[in-house]
mmCIF file with all atom_site columns, C-alpha atoms and ligand atoms in Angstrom:
data_model
loop_
_atom_site.group_PDB
_atom_site.id
_atom_site.type_symbol
_atom_site.label_atom_id
_atom_site.label_alt_id
_atom_site.label_comp_id
_atom_site.label_asym_id
_atom_site.label_entity_id
_atom_site.label_seq_id
_atom_site.pdbx_PDB_ins_code
_atom_site.Cartn_x
_atom_site.Cartn_y
_atom_site.Cartn_z
_atom_site.occupancy
_atom_site.B_iso_or_equiv
_atom_site.pdbx_formal_charge
_atom_site.auth_seq_id
_atom_site.auth_comp_id
_atom_site.auth_asym_id
_atom_site.auth_atom_id
_atom_site.pdbx_PDB_model_num
ATOM   1   C  CA  . MET R 1 1   ? -0.257 0.070  0.212   1.00 0.00 ? 9   MET R CA  1
ATOM   2   C  CA  . GLY R 1 2   ? 2.586  2.453  0.861   1.00 0.00 ? 10  GLY R CA  1
ATOM   3   C  CA  . SER R 1 3   ? 4.995  1.310  -2.252  1.00 0.00 ? 11  SER R CA  1
ATOM   4   C  CA  . TRP R 1 4   ? 1.832  2.556  -4.346  1.00 0.00 ? 12  TRP R CA  1
ATOM   5   C  CA  . ARG R 1 5   ? 1.361  5.645  -2.507  1.00 0.00 ? 13  ARG R CA  1
ATOM   6   C  CA  . ASN R 1 6   ? 5.150  6.460  -2.991  1.00 0.00 ? 14  ASN R CA  1
ATOM   7   C  CA  . LEU R 1 7   ? 4.844  5.795  -6.735  1.00 0.00 ? 15  LEU R CA  1
ATOM   8   C  CA  . ARG R 1 8   ? 1.730  8.010  -6.799  1.00 0.00 ? 16  ARG R CA  1
ATOM   9   C  CA  . GLU R 1 9   ? 3.667  10.953 -5.351  1.00 0.00 ? 17  GLU R CA  1
ATOM   10  C  CA  . ILE R 1 10  ? 6.434  10.566 -7.257  1.00 0.00 ? 18  ILE R CA  1
ATOM   11  C  CA  . LEU R 1 11  ? 4.186  10.193 -10.962 1.00 0.00 ? 19  LEU R CA  1
ATOM   12  C  CA  . ARG R 1 12  ? 2.404  13.526 -9.060  1.00 0.00 ? 20  ARG R CA  1
ATOM   13  C  CA  . GLY R 1 13  ? 5.895  15.496 -8.476  1.00 0.00 ? 21  GLY R CA  1
ATOM   14  C  CA  . GLY R 1 14  ? 6.771  14.366 -12.255 1.00 0.00 ? 22  GLY R CA  1
ATOM   15  C  CA  . GLY R 1 15  ? 3.661  15.561 -13.622 1.00 0.00 ? 23  GLY R CA  1
ATOM   16  C  CA  . ILE R 1 16  ? 4.334  19.230 -11.719 1.00 0.00 ? 24  ILE R CA  1
ATOM   17  C  CA  . THR R 1 17  ? 7.822  19.406 -12.878 1.00 0.00 ? 25  THR R CA  1
ATOM   18  C  CA  . ALA R 1 18  ? 6.735  18.446 -16.608 1.00 0.00 ? 26  ALA R CA  1
ATOM   19  C  CA  . ARG R 1 19  ? 3.979  21.130 -16.546 1.00 0.00 ? 27  ARG R CA  1
ATOM   20  C  CA  . HIS R 1 20  ? 6.352  24.010 -15.773 1.00 0.00 ? 28  HIS R CA  1
ATOM   21  C  CA  . PHE R 1 21  ? 8.835  22.718 -18.258 1.00 0.00 ? 29  PHE R CA  1
ATOM   22  C  CA  . PHE R 1 22  ? 6.382  23.171 -21.010 1.00 0.00 ? 30  PHE R CA  1
ATOM   23  C  CA  . VAL R 1 23  ? 4.681  25.926 -20.047 1.00 0.00 ? 31  VAL R CA  1
ATOM   24  C  CA  . ASN R 1 24  ? 7.860  27.768 -19.361 1.00 0.00 ? 32  ASN R CA  1
ATOM   25  C  CA  . MET R 1 25  ? 9.259  26.520 -22.583 1.00 0.00 ? 33  MET R CA  1
ATOM   26  C  CA  . THR R 1 26  ? 6.283  27.621 -24.277 1.00 0.00 ? 34  THR R CA  1
ATOM   27  C  CA  . PHE R 1 27  ? 6.734  31.183 -22.911 1.00 0.00 ? 35  PHE R CA  1
ATOM   28  C  CA  . HIS R 1 28  ? 10.295 31.518 -24.383 1.00 0.00 ? 36  HIS R CA  1
ATOM   29  C  CA  . THR R 1 29  ? 9.801  29.857 -27.542 1.00 0.00 ? 37  THR R CA  1
ATOM   30  C  CA  . LEU R 1 30  ? 7.055  32.661 -28.195 1.00 0.00 ? 38  LEU R CA  1
ATOM   31  C  CA  . LYS R 1 31  ? 9.108  35.112 -26.566 1.00 0.00 ? 39  LYS R CA  1
ATOM   32  C  CA  . LEU R 1 32  ? 12.208 34.529 -29.079 1.00 0.00 ? 40  LEU R CA  1
ATOM   33  C  CA  . PHE R 1 33  ? 9.569  35.334 -32.154 1.00 0.00 ? 41  PHE R CA  1
ATOM   34  C  CA  . GLY R 1 34  ? 8.404  38.267 -30.854 1.00 0.00 ? 42  GLY R CA  1
ATOM   35  C  CA  . VAL R 1 35  ? 5.035  36.764 -29.664 1.00 0.00 ? 43  VAL R CA  1
ATOM   36  C  CA  . ARG R 1 36  ? 4.027  37.764 -26.446 1.00 0.00 ? 44  ARG R CA  1
ATOM   37  C  CA  . ALA R 1 37  ? 7.182  39.192 -25.586 1.00 0.00 ? 45  ALA R CA  1
ATOM   38  C  CA  . SER R 1 38  ? 6.188  40.863 -22.602 1.00 0.00 ? 46  SER R CA  1
ATOM   39  C  CA  . LYS R 1 39  ? 5.197  37.418 -21.031 1.00 0.00 ? 47  LYS R CA  1
ATOM   40  C  CA  . ARG R 1 40  ? 8.284  35.792 -19.128 1.00 0.00 ? 48  ARG R CA  1
ATOM   41  C  CA  . GLY R 1 41  ? 8.552  32.296 -19.015 1.00 0.00 ? 49  GLY R CA  1
ATOM   42  C  CA  . ALA R 1 42  ? 10.682 30.967 -15.760 1.00 0.00 ? 50  ALA R CA  1
ATOM   43  C  CA  . VAL R 1 43  ? 11.554 33.535 -13.515 1.00 0.00 ? 51  VAL R CA  1
ATOM   44  C  CA  . THR R 1 44  ? 15.021 32.507 -13.739 1.00 0.00 ? 52  THR R CA  1
ATOM   45  C  CA  . ILE R 1 45  ? 17.341 35.599 -14.115 1.00 0.00 ? 53  ILE R CA  1
ATOM   46  C  CA  . GLN R 1 46  ? 19.642 35.482 -16.878 1.00 0.00 ? 54  GLN R CA  1
ATOM   47  C  CA  . TYR R 1 47  ? 22.982 36.674 -14.682 1.00 0.00 ? 55  TYR R CA  1
ATOM   48  C  CA  . PRO R 1 48  ? 24.983 37.929 -15.390 1.00 0.00 ? 56  PRO R CA  1
ATOM   49  C  CA  . ASP R 1 49  ? 23.543 39.379 -18.302 1.00 0.00 ? 57  ASP R CA  1
ATOM   50  C  CA  . GLU R 1 50  ? 20.535 40.420 -16.655 1.00 0.00 ? 58  GLU R CA  1
ATOM   51  C  CA  . ARG R 1 51  ? 20.479 41.550 -12.867 1.00 0.00 ? 59  ARG R CA  1
ATOM   52  C  CA  . LYS R 1 52  ? 17.897 41.776 -10.426 1.00 0.00 ? 60  LYS R CA  1
ATOM   53  C  CA  . GLU R 1 53  ? 17.654 45.256 -8.580  1.00 0.00 ? 61  GLU R CA  1
ATOM   54  C  CA  . LEU R 1 54  ? 19.328 45.456 -4.830  1.00 0.00 ? 62  LEU R CA  1
ATOM   55  C  CA  . SER R 1 55  ? 17.347 46.493 -2.113  1.00 0.00 ? 63  SER R CA  1
ATOM   56  C  CA  . PRO R 1 56  ? 18.347 49.913 -0.818  1.00 0.00 ? 64  PRO R CA  1
ATOM   57  C  CA  . ARG R 1 57  ? 19.211 47.852 2.443   1.00 0.00 ? 65  ARG R CA  1
ATOM   58  C  CA  . HIS R 1 58  ? 21.358 45.259 1.009   1.00 0.00 ? 66  HIS R CA  1
ATOM   59  C  CA  . ARG R 1 59  ? 24.625 45.286 2.397   1.00 0.00 ? 67  ARG R CA  1
ATOM   60  C  CA  . SER R 1 60  ? 26.733 45.058 -0.796  1.00 0.00 ? 68  SER R CA  1
ATOM   61  C  CA  . LEU R 1 61  ? 31.158 45.362 -0.645  1.00 0.00 ? 69  LEU R CA  1
ATOM   62  C  CA  . HIS R 1 62  ? 32.522 48.316 1.397   1.00 0.00 ? 70  HIS R CA  1
ATOM   63  C  CA  . ARG R 1 63  ? 33.818 51.695 0.469   1.00 0.00 ? 71  ARG R CA  1
ATOM   64  C  CA  . LEU R 1 64  ? 34.896 54.578 2.298   1.00 0.00 ? 72  LEU R CA  1
ATOM   65  C  CA  . VAL R 1 65  ? 33.045 57.547 1.644   1.00 0.00 ? 73  VAL R CA  1
ATOM   66  C  CA  . PRO R 1 66  ? 35.214 60.257 0.806   1.00 0.00 ? 74  PRO R CA  1
ATOM   67  C  CA  . ARG R 1 67  ? 35.056 64.365 2.223   1.00 0.00 ? 75  ARG R CA  1
ATOM   68  C  CA  . GLU R 1 68  ? 34.489 67.231 -0.118  1.00 0.00 ? 76  GLU R CA  1
ATOM   69  C  CA  . ASN R 1 69  ? 38.432 67.501 -0.881  1.00 0.00 ? 77  ASN R CA  1
ATOM   70  C  CA  . GLY R 1 70  ? 38.619 63.603 -1.636  1.00 0.00 ? 78  GLY R CA  1
ATOM   71  C  CA  . GLN R 1 71  ? 40.269 62.466 1.502   1.00 0.00 ? 79  GLN R CA  1
ATOM   72  C  CA  . PRO R 1 72  ? 38.412 59.900 3.340   1.00 0.00 ? 80  PRO R CA  1
ATOM   73  C  CA  . ARG R 1 73  ? 36.035 60.753 5.822   1.00 0.00 ? 81  ARG R CA  1
ATOM   74  C  CA  . CYS R 1 74  ? 37.495 57.940 8.114   1.00 0.00 ? 82  CYS R CA  1
ATOM   75  C  CA  . VAL R 1 75  ? 39.575 59.381 11.223  1.00 0.00 ? 83  VAL R CA  1
ATOM   76  C  CA  . ALA R 1 76  ? 40.770 56.048 12.003  1.00 0.00 ? 84  ALA R CA  1
ATOM   77  C  CA  . CYS R 1 77  ? 39.200 55.634 15.372  1.00 0.00 ? 85  CYS R CA  1
ATOM   78  C  CA  . MET R 1 78  ? 39.552 52.150 15.292  1.00 0.00 ? 86  MET R CA  1
ATOM   79  C  CA  . LEU R 1 79  ? 35.943 51.489 16.225  1.00 0.00 ? 87  LEU R CA  1
ATOM   80  C  CA  . CYS R 1 80  ? 34.808 49.130 13.419  1.00 0.00 ? 88  CYS R CA  1
ATOM   81  C  CA  . VAL R 1 81  ? 38.349 47.473 14.113  1.00 0.00 ? 89  VAL R CA  1
ATOM   82  C  CA  . THR R 1 82  ? 37.097 46.457 17.633  1.00 0.00 ? 90  THR R CA  1
ATOM   83  C  CA  . VAL R 1 83  ? 33.359 45.723 16.708  1.00 0.00 ? 91  VAL R CA  1
ATOM   84  C  CA  . CYS R 1 84  ? 34.227 43.221 13.621  1.00 0.00 ? 92  CYS R CA  1
ATOM   85  C  CA  . PRO R 1 85  ? 33.256 40.077 14.956  1.00 0.00 ? 93  PRO R CA  1
ATOM   86  C  CA  . SER R 1 86  ? 35.447 38.474 12.163  1.00 0.00 ? 94  SER R CA  1
ATOM   87  C  CA  . GLU R 1 87  ? 38.298 40.477 12.910  1.00 0.00 ? 95  GLU R CA  1
ATOM   88  C  CA  . CYS R 1 88  ? 38.770 41.242 9.149   1.00 0.00 ? 96  CYS R CA  1
ATOM   89  C  CA  . ILE R 1 89  ? 39.321 44.752 9.041   1.00 0.00 ? 97  ILE R CA  1
ATOM   90  C  CA  . SER R 1 90  ? 42.931 46.180 9.819   1.00 0.00 ? 98  SER R CA  1
ATOM   91  C  CA  . VAL R 1 91  ? 43.428 50.111 9.997   1.00 0.00 ? 99  VAL R CA  1
ATOM   92  C  CA  . GLU R 1 92  ? 46.676 51.896 10.265  1.00 0.00 ? 100 GLU R CA  1
ATOM   93  C  CA  . ALA R 1 93  ? 46.473 55.725 11.348  1.00 0.00 ? 101 ALA R CA  1
ATOM   94  C  CA  . ALA R 1 94  ? 48.297 58.367 10.209  1.00 0.00 ? 102 ALA R CA  1
ATOM   95  C  CA  . GLU R 1 95  ? 48.361 61.925 11.985  1.00 0.00 ? 103 GLU R CA  1
ATOM   96  C  CA  . VAL R 1 96  ? 47.239 64.686 10.224  1.00 0.00 ? 104 VAL R CA  1
ATOM   97  C  CA  . ASP R 1 97  ? 47.861 68.530 10.410  1.00 0.00 ? 105 ASP R CA  1
ATOM   98  C  CA  . ASP R 1 98  ? 44.066 69.397 10.267  1.00 0.00 ? 106 ASP R CA  1
ATOM   99  C  CA  . PRO R 1 99  ? 42.789 69.761 14.251  1.00 0.00 ? 107 PRO R CA  1
ATOM   100 C  CA  . GLU R 1 100 ? 39.374 68.857 13.012  1.00 0.00 ? 108 GLU R CA  1
ATOM   101 C  CA  . VAL R 1 101 ? 40.553 65.495 11.703  1.00 0.00 ? 109 VAL R CA  1
ATOM   102 C  CA  . GLN R 1 102 ? 43.731 64.620 13.321  1.00 0.00 ? 110 GLN R CA  1
ATOM   103 C  CA  . LYS R 1 103 ? 43.814 61.422 12.047  1.00 0.00 ? 111 LYS R CA  1
ATOM   104 C  CA  . THR R 1 104 ? 43.173 59.429 8.967   1.00 0.00 ? 112 THR R CA  1
ATOM   105 C  CA  . PRO R 1 105 ? 43.451 55.876 7.744   1.00 0.00 ? 113 PRO R CA  1
ATOM   106 C  CA  . ALA R 1 106 ? 47.092 55.100 5.865   1.00 0.00 ? 114 ALA R CA  1
ATOM   107 C  CA  . ARG R 1 107 ? 46.156 51.969 5.431   1.00 0.00 ? 115 ARG R CA  1
ATOM   108 C  CA  . PHE R 1 108 ? 42.213 50.810 5.351   1.00 0.00 ? 116 PHE R CA  1
ATOM   109 C  CA  . VAL R 1 109 ? 42.089 46.790 4.536   1.00 0.00 ? 117 VAL R CA  1
ATOM   110 C  CA  . ILE R 1 110 ? 39.384 44.411 4.798   1.00 0.00 ? 118 ILE R CA  1
ATOM   111 C  CA  . ASP R 1 111 ? 39.790 40.680 4.724   1.00 0.00 ? 119 ASP R CA  1
ATOM   112 C  CA  . LEU R 1 112 ? 36.664 39.537 2.641   1.00 0.00 ? 120 LEU R CA  1
ATOM   113 C  CA  . ASP R 1 113 ? 37.567 36.199 2.833   1.00 0.00 ? 121 ASP R CA  1
ATOM   114 C  CA  . ARG R 1 114 ? 36.820 36.298 6.360   1.00 0.00 ? 122 ARG R CA  1
ATOM   115 C  CA  . CYS R 1 115 ? 33.921 38.992 6.337   1.00 0.00 ? 123 CYS R CA  1
ATOM   116 C  CA  . CYS R 1 116 ? 30.472 37.838 7.091   1.00 0.00 ? 124 CYS R CA  1
ATOM   117 C  CA  . PHE R 1 117 ? 28.776 41.029 5.684   1.00 0.00 ? 125 PHE R CA  1
ATOM   118 C  CA  . CYS R 1 118 ? 26.962 41.529 9.013   1.00 0.00 ? 126 CYS R CA  1
ATOM   119 C  CA  . GLY R 1 119 ? 27.184 45.592 8.924   1.00 0.00 ? 127 GLY R CA  1
ATOM   120 C  CA  . PHE R 1 120 ? 28.490 46.103 12.029  1.00 0.00 ? 128 PHE R CA  1
ATOM   121 C  CA  . CYS R 1 121 ? 31.558 47.921 11.181  1.00 0.00 ? 129 CYS R CA  1
ATOM   122 C  CA  . VAL R 1 122 ? 28.715 50.602 9.121   1.00 0.00 ? 130 VAL R CA  1
ATOM   123 C  CA  . GLU R 1 123 ? 26.424 50.533 12.509  1.00 0.00 ? 131 GLU R CA  1
ATOM   124 C  CA  . ALA R 1 124 ? 29.694 51.753 14.410  1.00 0.00 ? 132 ALA R CA  1
ATOM   125 C  CA  . CYS R 1 125 ? 31.350 54.276 12.703  1.00 0.00 ? 133 CYS R CA  1
ATOM   126 C  CA  . PRO R 1 126 ? 31.076 57.451 14.480  1.00 0.00 ? 134 PRO R CA  1
ATOM   127 C  CA  . VAL R 1 127 ? 31.445 59.623 11.385  1.00 0.00 ? 135 VAL R CA  1
ATOM   128 C  CA  . ASP R 1 128 ? 29.414 57.562 8.342   1.00 0.00 ? 136 ASP R CA  1
ATOM   129 C  CA  . ALA R 1 129 ? 32.880 56.911 7.357   1.00 0.00 ? 137 ALA R CA  1
ATOM   130 C  CA  . ILE R 1 130 ? 32.180 53.262 5.684   1.00 0.00 ? 138 ILE R CA  1
ATOM   131 C  CA  . ARG R 1 131 ? 29.254 51.738 4.078   1.00 0.00 ? 139 ARG R CA  1
ATOM   132 C  CA  . MET R 1 132 ? 28.225 48.804 2.426   1.00 0.00 ? 140 MET R CA  1
ATOM   133 C  CA  . ASP R 1 133 ? 26.091 50.420 -0.647  1.00 0.00 ? 141 ASP R CA  1
ATOM   134 C  CA  . THR R 1 134 ? 28.211 49.897 -3.460  1.00 0.00 ? 142 THR R CA  1
ATOM   135 C  CA  . GLY R 1 135 ? 25.984 47.548 -5.449  1.00 0.00 ? 143 GLY R CA  1
ATOM   136 C  CA  . GLU R 1 136 ? 28.779 45.343 -5.846  1.00 0.00 ? 144 GLU R CA  1
ATOM   137 C  CA  . ILE R 1 137 ? 28.052 41.646 -5.007  1.00 0.00 ? 145 ILE R CA  1
ATOM   138 C  CA  . ARG R 1 138 ? 30.863 39.930 -7.087  1.00 0.00 ? 146 ARG R CA  1
ATOM   139 C  CA  . LEU R 1 139 ? 33.151 38.142 -4.746  1.00 0.00 ? 147 LEU R CA  1
ATOM   140 C  CA  . ALA R 1 140 ? 35.352 35.537 -6.716  1.00 0.00 ? 148 ALA R CA  1
ATOM   141 C  CA  . ALA R 1 141 ? 38.853 35.528 -6.604  1.00 0.00 ? 149 ALA R CA  1
ATOM   142 C  CA  . PRO R 1 142 ? 41.613 32.964 -7.514  1.00 0.00 ? 150 PRO R CA  1
ATOM   143 C  CA  . SER R 1 143 ? 43.141 33.020 -4.380  1.00 0.00 ? 151 SER R CA  1
ATOM   144 C  CA  . ARG R 1 144 ? 42.321 33.872 -0.754  1.00 0.00 ? 152 ARG R CA  1
ATOM   145 C  CA  . ASP R 1 145 ? 44.844 36.449 -0.589  1.00 0.00 ? 153 ASP R CA  1
ATOM   146 C  CA  . GLY R 1 146 ? 42.666 38.343 -3.776  1.00 0.00 ? 154 GLY R CA  1
ATOM   147 C  CA  . LEU R 1 147 ? 40.030 38.523 -1.571  1.00 0.00 ? 155 LEU R CA  1
ATOM   148 C  CA  . ILE R 1 148 ? 42.473 41.301 0.850   1.00 0.00 ? 156 ILE R CA  1
ATOM   149 C  CA  . THR R 1 149 ? 40.879 44.916 0.100   1.00 0.00 ? 157 THR R CA  1
ATOM   150 C  CA  . ARG R 1 150 ? 42.670 47.915 0.506   1.00 0.00 ? 158 ARG R CA  1
ATOM   151 C  CA  . LEU R 1 151 ? 39.971 50.953 0.895   1.00 0.00 ? 159 LEU R CA  1
ATOM   152 C  CA  . ASP R 1 152 ? 42.213 53.747 1.439   1.00 0.00 ? 160 ASP R CA  1
ATOM   153 C  CA  . GLY R 1 153 ? 42.949 53.997 -2.439  1.00 0.00 ? 161 GLY R CA  1
ATOM   154 C  CA  . ARG R 1 154 ? 46.584 53.298 -2.078  1.00 0.00 ? 162 ARG R CA  1
HETATM 155 S  S1  . SF4 Z 2 .   ? 30.804 43.495 7.649   1.00 0.00 ? 760 SF4 Z S1  1
HETATM 156 FE FE1 . SF4 Z 2 .   ? 30.690 42.687 9.559   1.00 0.00 ? 760 SF4 Z FE1 1
HETATM 157 S  S2  . SF4 Z 2 .   ? 32.283 41.203 9.380   1.00 0.00 ? 760 SF4 Z S2  1
HETATM 158 FE FE2 . SF4 Z 2 .   ? 32.320 42.417 7.479   1.00 0.00 ? 760 SF4 Z FE2 1
HETATM 159 S  S3  . SF4 Z 2 .   ? 33.841 44.118 7.858   1.00 0.00 ? 760 SF4 Z S3  1
HETATM 160 FE FE3 . SF4 Z 2 .   ? 32.232 44.883 8.582   1.00 0.00 ? 760 SF4 Z FE3 1
HETATM 161 S  S4  . SF4 Z 2 .   ? 31.966 43.925 10.858  1.00 0.00 ? 760 SF4 Z S4  1
HETATM 162 FE FE4 . SF4 Z 2 .   ? 33.398 42.803 10.241  1.00 0.00 ? 760 SF4 Z FE4 1
HETATM 163 S  S1  . SF4 Z 2 .   ? 35.896 53.658 9.284   1.00 0.00 ? 761 SF4 Z S1  1
HETATM 164 FE FE1 . SF4 Z 2 .   ? 34.717 54.952 11.076  1.00 0.00 ? 761 SF4 Z FE1 1
HETATM 165 S  S2  . SF4 Z 2 .   ? 34.538 53.612 12.801  1.00 0.00 ? 761 SF4 Z S2  1
HETATM 166 FE FE2 . SF4 Z 2 .   ? 36.094 52.352 10.892  1.00 0.00 ? 761 SF4 Z FE2 1
HETATM 167 S  S3  . SF4 Z 2 .   ? 37.969 53.868 11.901  1.00 0.00 ? 761 SF4 Z S3  1
HETATM 168 FE FE3 . SF4 Z 2 .   ? 37.332 54.824 10.068  1.00 0.00 ? 761 SF4 Z FE3 1
HETATM 169 S  S4  . SF4 Z 2 .   ? 36.226 56.261 11.632  1.00 0.00 ? 761 SF4 Z S4  1
HETATM 170 FE FE4 . SF4 Z 2 .   ? 36.451 54.633 12.840  1.00 0.00 ? 761 SF4 Z FE4 1
#
């Protein structure tokens, strides 16, 4: 009895899959010939030719926000370094003459191989100097070292 029920469910699942296949293929074929071009078949996005719009809240790759003079807004306070749960941010501070700023990052590095994209660094920054709003989500490198990213632009 149980095996008949299993067989019936397998056939039912196969029928659903086949129905989706033929419906999607019909829409794709019609679209190919310019008929009902607005109607999409499968919801699959043809990445990388097509890209889905990211939510404004999406946490993509990091960037350092510049001041009006082009220098990074970061004051090398190390708060992001302290709060990062993956311990993947490294900042080397350098002094600057401007008494309003005092310090700047001589080196600002994130090891994206270890980053968990929690966004804590963005939340912790007191001067809104680091953001994850680049919209860039591609993250691949031939080696782990290739994921070590300098944000200071040097
Ligand atoms: S997103 Fe999270 S894990 Fe990645 S660098 Fe920022 S604090 Fe660290
Ligand atoms: S990015 Fe913000 S939190 Fe991190 S060192 Fe610079 S000023 Fe401090």
